[in-house]
Every structure is written in C-alpha cells, then in structure tokens.
Coordinates of C-alpha atoms and ligand atoms in Angstrom, one line a residue:
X1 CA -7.2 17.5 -33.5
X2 CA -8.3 16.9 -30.0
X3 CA -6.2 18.2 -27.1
X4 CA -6.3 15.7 -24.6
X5 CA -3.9 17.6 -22.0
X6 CA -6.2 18.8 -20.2
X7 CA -7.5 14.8 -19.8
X8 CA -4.2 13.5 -19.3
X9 CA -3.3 16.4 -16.6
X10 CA -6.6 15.3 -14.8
X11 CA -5.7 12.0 -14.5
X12 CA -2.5 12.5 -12.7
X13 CA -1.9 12.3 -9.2
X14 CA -0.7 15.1 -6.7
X15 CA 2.9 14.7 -6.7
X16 CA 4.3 13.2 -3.3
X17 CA 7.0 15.8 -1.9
X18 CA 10.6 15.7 -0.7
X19 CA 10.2 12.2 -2.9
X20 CA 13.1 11.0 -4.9
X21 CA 11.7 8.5 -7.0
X22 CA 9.2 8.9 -9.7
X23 CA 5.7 7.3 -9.6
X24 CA 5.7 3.8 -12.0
X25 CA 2.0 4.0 -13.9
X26 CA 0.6 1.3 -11.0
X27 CA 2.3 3.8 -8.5
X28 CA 0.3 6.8 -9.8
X29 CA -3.0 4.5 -10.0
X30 CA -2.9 3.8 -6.6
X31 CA -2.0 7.7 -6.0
X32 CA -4.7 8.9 -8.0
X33 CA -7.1 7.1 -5.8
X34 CA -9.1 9.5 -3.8
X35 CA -11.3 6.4 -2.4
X36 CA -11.6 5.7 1.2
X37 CA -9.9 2.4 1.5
X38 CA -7.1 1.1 -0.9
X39 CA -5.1 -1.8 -1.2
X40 CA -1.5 -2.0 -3.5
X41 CA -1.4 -5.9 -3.3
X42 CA 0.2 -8.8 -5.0
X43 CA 3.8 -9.5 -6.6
X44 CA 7.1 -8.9 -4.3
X45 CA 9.2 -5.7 -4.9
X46 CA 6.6 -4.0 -7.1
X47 CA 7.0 -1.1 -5.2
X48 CA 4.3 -0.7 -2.8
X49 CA 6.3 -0.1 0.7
X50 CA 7.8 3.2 -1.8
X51 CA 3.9 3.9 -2.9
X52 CA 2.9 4.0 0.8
X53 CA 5.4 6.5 1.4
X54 CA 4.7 8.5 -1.6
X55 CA 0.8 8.8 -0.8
X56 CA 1.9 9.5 2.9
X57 CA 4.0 12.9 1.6
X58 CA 1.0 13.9 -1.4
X59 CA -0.3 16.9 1.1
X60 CA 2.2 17.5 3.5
X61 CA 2.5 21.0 2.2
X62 CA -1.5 21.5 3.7
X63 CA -0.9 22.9 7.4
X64 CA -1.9 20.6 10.5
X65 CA -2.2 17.3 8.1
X66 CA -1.2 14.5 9.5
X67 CA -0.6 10.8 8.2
X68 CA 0.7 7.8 10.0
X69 CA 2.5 4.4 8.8
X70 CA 2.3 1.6 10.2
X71 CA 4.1 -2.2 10.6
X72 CA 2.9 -5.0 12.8
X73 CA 6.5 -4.4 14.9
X74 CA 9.0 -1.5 15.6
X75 CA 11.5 -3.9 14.0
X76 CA 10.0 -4.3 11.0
X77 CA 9.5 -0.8 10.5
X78 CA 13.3 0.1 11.6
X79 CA 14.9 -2.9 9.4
X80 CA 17.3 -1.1 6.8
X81 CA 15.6 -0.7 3.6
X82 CA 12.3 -0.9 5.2
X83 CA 9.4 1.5 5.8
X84 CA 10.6 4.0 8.4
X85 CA 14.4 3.6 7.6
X86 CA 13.2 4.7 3.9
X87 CA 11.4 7.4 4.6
X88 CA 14.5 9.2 6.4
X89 CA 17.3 8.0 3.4
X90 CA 14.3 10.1 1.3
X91 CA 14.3 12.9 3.5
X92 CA 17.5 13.4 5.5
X93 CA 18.7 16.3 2.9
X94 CA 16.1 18.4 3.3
X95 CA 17.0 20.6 6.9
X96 CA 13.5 22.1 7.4
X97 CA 12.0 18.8 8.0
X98 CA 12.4 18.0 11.7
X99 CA 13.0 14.5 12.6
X100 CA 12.0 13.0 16.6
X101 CA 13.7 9.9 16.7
X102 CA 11.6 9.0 20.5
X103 CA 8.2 9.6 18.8
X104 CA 9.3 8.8 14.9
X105 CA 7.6 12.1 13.9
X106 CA 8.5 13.9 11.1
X107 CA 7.4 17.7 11.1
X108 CA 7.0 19.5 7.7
X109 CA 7.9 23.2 7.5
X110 CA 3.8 23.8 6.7
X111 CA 3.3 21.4 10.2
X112 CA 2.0 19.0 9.0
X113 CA 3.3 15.7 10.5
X114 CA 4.0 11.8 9.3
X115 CA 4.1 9.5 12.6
X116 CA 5.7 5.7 12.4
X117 CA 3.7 3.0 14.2
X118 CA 3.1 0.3 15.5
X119 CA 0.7 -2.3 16.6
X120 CA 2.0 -5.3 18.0
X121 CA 0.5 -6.0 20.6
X122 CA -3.2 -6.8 21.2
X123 CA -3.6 -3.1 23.4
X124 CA -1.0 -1.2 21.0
X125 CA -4.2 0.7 19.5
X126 CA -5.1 2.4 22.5
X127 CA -1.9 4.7 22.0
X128 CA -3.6 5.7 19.3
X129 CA -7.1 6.7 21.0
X130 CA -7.3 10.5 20.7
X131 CA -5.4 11.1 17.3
X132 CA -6.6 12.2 14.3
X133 CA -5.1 11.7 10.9
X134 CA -6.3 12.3 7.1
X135 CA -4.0 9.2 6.4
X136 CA -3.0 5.9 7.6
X137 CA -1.2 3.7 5.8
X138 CA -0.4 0.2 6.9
X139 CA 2.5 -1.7 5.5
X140 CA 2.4 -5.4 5.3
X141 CA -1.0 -5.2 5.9
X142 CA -1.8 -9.2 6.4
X143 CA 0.0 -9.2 9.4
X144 CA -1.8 -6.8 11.1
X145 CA -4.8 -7.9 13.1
X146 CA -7.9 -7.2 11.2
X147 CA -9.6 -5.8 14.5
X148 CA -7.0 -3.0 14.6
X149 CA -7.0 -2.5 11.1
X150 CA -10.8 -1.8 11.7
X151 CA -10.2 0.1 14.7
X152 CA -8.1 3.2 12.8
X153 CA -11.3 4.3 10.5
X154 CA -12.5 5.6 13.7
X155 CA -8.5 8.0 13.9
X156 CA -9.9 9.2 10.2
X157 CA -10.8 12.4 10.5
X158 CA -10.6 16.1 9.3
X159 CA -11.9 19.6 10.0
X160 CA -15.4 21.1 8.0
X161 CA -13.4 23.7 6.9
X162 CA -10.1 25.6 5.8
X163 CA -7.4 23.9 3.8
X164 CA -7.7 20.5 5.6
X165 CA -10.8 20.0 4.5
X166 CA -9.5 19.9 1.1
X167 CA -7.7 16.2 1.9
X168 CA -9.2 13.3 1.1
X169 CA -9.5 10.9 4.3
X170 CA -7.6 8.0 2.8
X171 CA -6.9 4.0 4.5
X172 CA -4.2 2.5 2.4
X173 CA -2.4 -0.5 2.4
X174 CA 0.4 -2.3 0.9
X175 CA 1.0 -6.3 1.0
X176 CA 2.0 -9.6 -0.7
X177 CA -0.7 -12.0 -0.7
X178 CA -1.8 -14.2 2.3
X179 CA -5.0 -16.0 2.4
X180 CA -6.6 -14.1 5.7
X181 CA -9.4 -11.5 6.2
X182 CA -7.3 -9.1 4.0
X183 CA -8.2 -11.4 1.0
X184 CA -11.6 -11.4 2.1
X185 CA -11.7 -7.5 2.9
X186 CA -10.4 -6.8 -0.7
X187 CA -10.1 -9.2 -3.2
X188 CA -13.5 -10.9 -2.4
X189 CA -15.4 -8.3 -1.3
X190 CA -13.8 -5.3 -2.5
X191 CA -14.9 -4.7 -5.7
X192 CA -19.2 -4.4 -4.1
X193 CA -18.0 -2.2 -1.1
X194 CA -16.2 0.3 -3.2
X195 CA -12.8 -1.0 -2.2
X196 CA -10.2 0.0 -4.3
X197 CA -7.5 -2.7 -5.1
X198 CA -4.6 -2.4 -7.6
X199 CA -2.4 -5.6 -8.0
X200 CA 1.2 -4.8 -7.8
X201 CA 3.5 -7.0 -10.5
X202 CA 7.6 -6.9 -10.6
X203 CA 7.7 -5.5 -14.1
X204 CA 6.1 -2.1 -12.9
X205 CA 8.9 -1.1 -10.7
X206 CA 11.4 0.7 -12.7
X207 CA 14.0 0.5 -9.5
X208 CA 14.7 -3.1 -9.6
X209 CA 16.4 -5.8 -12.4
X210 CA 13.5 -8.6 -12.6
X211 CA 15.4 -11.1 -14.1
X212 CA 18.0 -11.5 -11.2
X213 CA 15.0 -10.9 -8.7
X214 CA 12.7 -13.9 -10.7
X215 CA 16.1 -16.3 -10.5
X216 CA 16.3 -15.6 -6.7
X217 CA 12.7 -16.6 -6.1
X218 CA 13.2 -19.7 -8.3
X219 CA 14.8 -21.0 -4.8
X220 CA 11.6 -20.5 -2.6
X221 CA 8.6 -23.0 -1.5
X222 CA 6.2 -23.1 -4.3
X223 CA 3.4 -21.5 -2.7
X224 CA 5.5 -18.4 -1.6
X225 CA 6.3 -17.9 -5.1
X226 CA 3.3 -18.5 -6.3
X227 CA 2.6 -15.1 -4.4
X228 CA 5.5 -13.2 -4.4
X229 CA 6.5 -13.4 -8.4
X230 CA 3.0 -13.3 -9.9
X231 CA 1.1 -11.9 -6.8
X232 CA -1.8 -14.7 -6.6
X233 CA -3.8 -14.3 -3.9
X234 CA -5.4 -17.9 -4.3
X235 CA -2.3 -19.7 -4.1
X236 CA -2.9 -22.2 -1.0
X237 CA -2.1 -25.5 -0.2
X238 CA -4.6 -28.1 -1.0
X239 CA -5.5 -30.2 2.0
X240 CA -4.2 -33.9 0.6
X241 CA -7.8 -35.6 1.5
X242 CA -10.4 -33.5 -1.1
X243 CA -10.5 -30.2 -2.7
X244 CA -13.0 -27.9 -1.5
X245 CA -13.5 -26.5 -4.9
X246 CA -14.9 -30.0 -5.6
X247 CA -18.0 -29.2 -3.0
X248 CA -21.1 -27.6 -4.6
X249 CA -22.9 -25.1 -1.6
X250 CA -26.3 -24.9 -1.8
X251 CA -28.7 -23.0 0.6
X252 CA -29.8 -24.2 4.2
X253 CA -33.5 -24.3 2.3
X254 CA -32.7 -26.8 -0.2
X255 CA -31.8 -29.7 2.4
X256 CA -33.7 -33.0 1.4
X257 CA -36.1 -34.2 3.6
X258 CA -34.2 -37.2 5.5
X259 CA -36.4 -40.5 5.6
X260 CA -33.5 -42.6 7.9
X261 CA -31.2 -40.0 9.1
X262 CA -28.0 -41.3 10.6
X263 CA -25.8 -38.0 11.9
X264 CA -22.2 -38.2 12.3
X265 CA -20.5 -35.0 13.9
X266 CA -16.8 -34.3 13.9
X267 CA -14.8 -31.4 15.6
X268 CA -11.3 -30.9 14.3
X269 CA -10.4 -28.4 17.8
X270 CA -7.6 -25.4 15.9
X271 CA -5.0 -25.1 18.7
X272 CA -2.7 -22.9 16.7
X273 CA -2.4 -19.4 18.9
X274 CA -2.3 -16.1 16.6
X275 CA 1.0 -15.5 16.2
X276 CA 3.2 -12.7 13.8
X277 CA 3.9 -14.9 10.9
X278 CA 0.4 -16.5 11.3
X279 CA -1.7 -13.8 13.1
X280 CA -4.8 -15.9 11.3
X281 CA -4.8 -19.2 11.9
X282 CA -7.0 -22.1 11.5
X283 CA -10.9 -21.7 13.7
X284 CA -12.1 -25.1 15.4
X285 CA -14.2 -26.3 13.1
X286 CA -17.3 -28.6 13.4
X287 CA -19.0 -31.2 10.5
X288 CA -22.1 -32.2 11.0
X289 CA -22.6 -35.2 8.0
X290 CA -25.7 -36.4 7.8
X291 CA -26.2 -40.4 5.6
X292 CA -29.8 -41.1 4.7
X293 CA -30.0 -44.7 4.4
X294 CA -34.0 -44.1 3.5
X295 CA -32.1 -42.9 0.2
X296 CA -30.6 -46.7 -0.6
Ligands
LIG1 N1 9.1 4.4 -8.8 C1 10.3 3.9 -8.4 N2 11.4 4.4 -8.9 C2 12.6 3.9 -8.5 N3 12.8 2.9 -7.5 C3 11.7 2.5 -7.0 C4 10.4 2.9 -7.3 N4 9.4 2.3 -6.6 C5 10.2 1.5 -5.8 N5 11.5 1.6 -6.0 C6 12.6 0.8 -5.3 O1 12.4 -0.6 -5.7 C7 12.7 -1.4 -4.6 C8 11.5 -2.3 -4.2 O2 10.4 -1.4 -3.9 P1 9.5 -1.6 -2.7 O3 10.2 -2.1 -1.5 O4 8.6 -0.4 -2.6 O5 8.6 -2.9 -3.2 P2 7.6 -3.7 -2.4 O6 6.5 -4.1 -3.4 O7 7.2 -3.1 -1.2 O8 8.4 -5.0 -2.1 P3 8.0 -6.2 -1.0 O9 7.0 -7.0 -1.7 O10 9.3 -7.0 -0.9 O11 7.6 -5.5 0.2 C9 13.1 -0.5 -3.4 O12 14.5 -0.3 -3.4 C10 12.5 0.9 -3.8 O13 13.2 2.0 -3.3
LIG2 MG1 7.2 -3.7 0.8

C-alpha cells in the first residue's frame, strides 16, 4: 500500500507559534500559501481575523523577521475581540515575548517583531516609509484605500541571504465582501495575475455555533447578508431603472456607421466624498447615447 505521509506532511502548513487555536482545513489553505498576494474573503466569522494572526506568528522563531497588521483605524484594531486586542489574549502568558504598548510591537525571544498599524488617514503610509517587513497583513481589507494597499509591496522586503531569506515575502488579507477594487484586485482578476483567494464560509470555523450565528443575521438588510452568511461577493443592489447585466458590450470597433446621428450626453456628477464605511464611492460618470434616425 502507498504511504502517503510523506504527501500529507508536505501539504501542511508551518505551524503559527504561541497560537492557541488550531488551524480549520480553510485556515491551513490559506497558511500553506507561499504566493505573494492572498486574500481569505467571504462569509462572517469564518475565521480570517484568527488566520491573519496565525500567518503573522508562522516564522517568528527566524531572527530579525518582521510582520505587520493592519486596520483602517487604531479603534478598530483596539476594539475587544478584534485584531490587536486578540493577538495579546493569545500571547499574554508567554513572559519572553515583550509587549510596547506606545509602538504596539511585540518582540519575539529570536527578535523578530509583529507591529499593529494603521492607515487612516490619507498620509498614514508615510510612517511606514523606511520599514521593511517579510509580512503584512491587512484586516478588513475593503476598507483600506486601494492606493495604500498598493503602496506596502514596496515595505516587502528581505535579505539575499541567512535565515531570512528563507521567508517567503507574503501580502495577505482578510475581509467580508464589498463591491470595490478589492473585488476587482481578487475575485476578477485574481485568478490571471496569480492571486491567491480562498473564500471563507461559517461552517469552517470550529470556534463558533452557526446555527445561533445564521438566526442573528436573519435580522440584517438583505444585501449584508447576502455577504456575511454565504460570503457573495456580487451581492449589490440593482439600480430600480435597468440591470446592467441586461447590456451586451461590444468593442469601440464594432460601432455602426451613423447615417442621422442625433447625440444626447448625460453627466450624473458623484458627490459622495470617500469616507470609512464607503472609502469607494460612486465616480461622476458621463453617457454619451447616440439615436440614428437614418436607422428608422
Ligand atoms: N481555528 C479556530 N479554532 C477555534 N476558534 C477559532 C478558530 N478560528 C477562529 N476562531 C474563533 O472564532 C471566532 C470568529 O473568528 P474570526 O473573528 O477570526 O472570524 P472572521 O472571519 O474574522 O469574522 P468577521 O467576518 O466577523 O471579521 C473568534 O472568536 C475566533 O477566536
Ligand atoms: Mg474578522
């Protein structure tokens, strides 16, 4: 008979350290990954805040590595129960890891470091301008601007050689749907870019009751629970005039020839400011329609 230990050992992840809870099977997917860029997206409390954390503590035993974690604010990291606030509940028994509660740097006995961060504001990434990390992981990621997002690949760094240069340089991020440039970044145009995303569903996590958690999101708007409870990406509301899946698009080159062109141009102006619940909203848009009545 075939031994497939070896296989199965292959295939599992580097454990995370100093870690109370064990990896789910989605959990260790996303673990496993050793690609640049992943997202753990979809379905509320399928564990992908925990997962974040877990990938953030998989090499903290190499010397000088350092990961960060990010929210959009310093209050949504601090909230009880949330990223930073976990993180210390994980690790407060263990002595030899140093905590700074003015930077929100934790120091590993090996040295290597996880930072909390933040990037609120449109200038917050400049306090990141001369750091270097092998990880960054950004929680809630469709709430972060999609500039700074961009902006950390260039903090992504390691050393050509010695023990560092073993780590993978790793971008992860964790999020419920939204329909903004992370849907575009991933779920479009993931798959052809070698983007790696693994949808998150409530039945993975083995830390939470789904039943009482599906009754409680019963009470939500539709469209939120469209996203939280089965994680769909594509839930939107339908403008009440036409749906846009209804348009065919066809290519700039295969415009008829107008015989009796009449133009009609419409600008709906978007005066919706970015803000933290809708960092993406609406762009002024433009129609040009164009009514041949050569065609009649
Ligand atoms: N592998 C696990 N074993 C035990 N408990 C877990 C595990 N993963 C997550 N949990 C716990 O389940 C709860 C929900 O997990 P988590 O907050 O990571 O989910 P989430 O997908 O980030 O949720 P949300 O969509 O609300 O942000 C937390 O209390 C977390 O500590
Ligand atoms: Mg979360």
């Amino acid at each position: 008979m075939k031994d497939w230990s070896d296989i199965y050992e292959f295939l599992q992840p580097i454990e995370p350290m100093f870690c109370p809870e064990t990896p789910s099977l989605t959990q260790k997917t996303y673990l496993r990954s050793l690609s640049l860029e992943a997202l753990f997206g979809g379905a509320a409390g399928g564990g992908k805040s925990s997962a974040l954390l877990m990938a953030a503590l998989q090499y903290v035993d190499v010397p000088n590595y350092s990961a960060i974690l990010f929210r959009r604010t310093y209050a949504d990291l601090a909230l009880p129960g949330a990223l930073m606030d976990r993180f210390l509940s994980w690790v407060k028994e263990y002595d030899e890891i140093h905590w700074n509660g003015s930077t929100y740097v934790a120091t590993f006995p090996s040295s290597a470091r996880i930072t909390f961060g933040y990037l609120n504001n449109q200038n917050d990434y400049l306090r990141y301008k001369s750091s270097e990390f092998q990880f960054i992981g950004m929680d809630e990621v469709t709430e972060i601007r999609e500039f700074d997002y961009r902006y950390m690949f260039s903090r992504l760094r390691k050393p050509n050689s010695g023990a560092l240069a073993q780590v993978p340089l790793r971008m992860r991020s964790a999020s419920n749907p939204a329909p903004n440039w992370v849907r575009q970044r991933f779920i479009v145009e993931g798959a052809e870019n070698k983007r790696i995303f693994v949808p998150s569903f409530l039945d993975d996590n083995p830390g939470i009751d789904p039943e009482s958690y599906r009754r409680a999101l019963q009470e939500i708007d539709p469209i939120e629970r469209q996203r939280l409870e089965n994680g769909d990406w594509w839930a939107v509301t339908t403008g009440s005039l036409f749906d846009r899946e209804a348009f065919i698009i066809i290519e700039p080159s295969d415009i008829p020839e107008f015989k009796q062109p009449q133009y009609i141009r419409f600008w709906d102006l978007a005066a919706t400011e970015p803000s933290h619940v809708n960092p993406d909203p609406d762009w002024t848009v433009g129609v040009l329609g164009v009514f041949d009545q050569g065609v009649f």
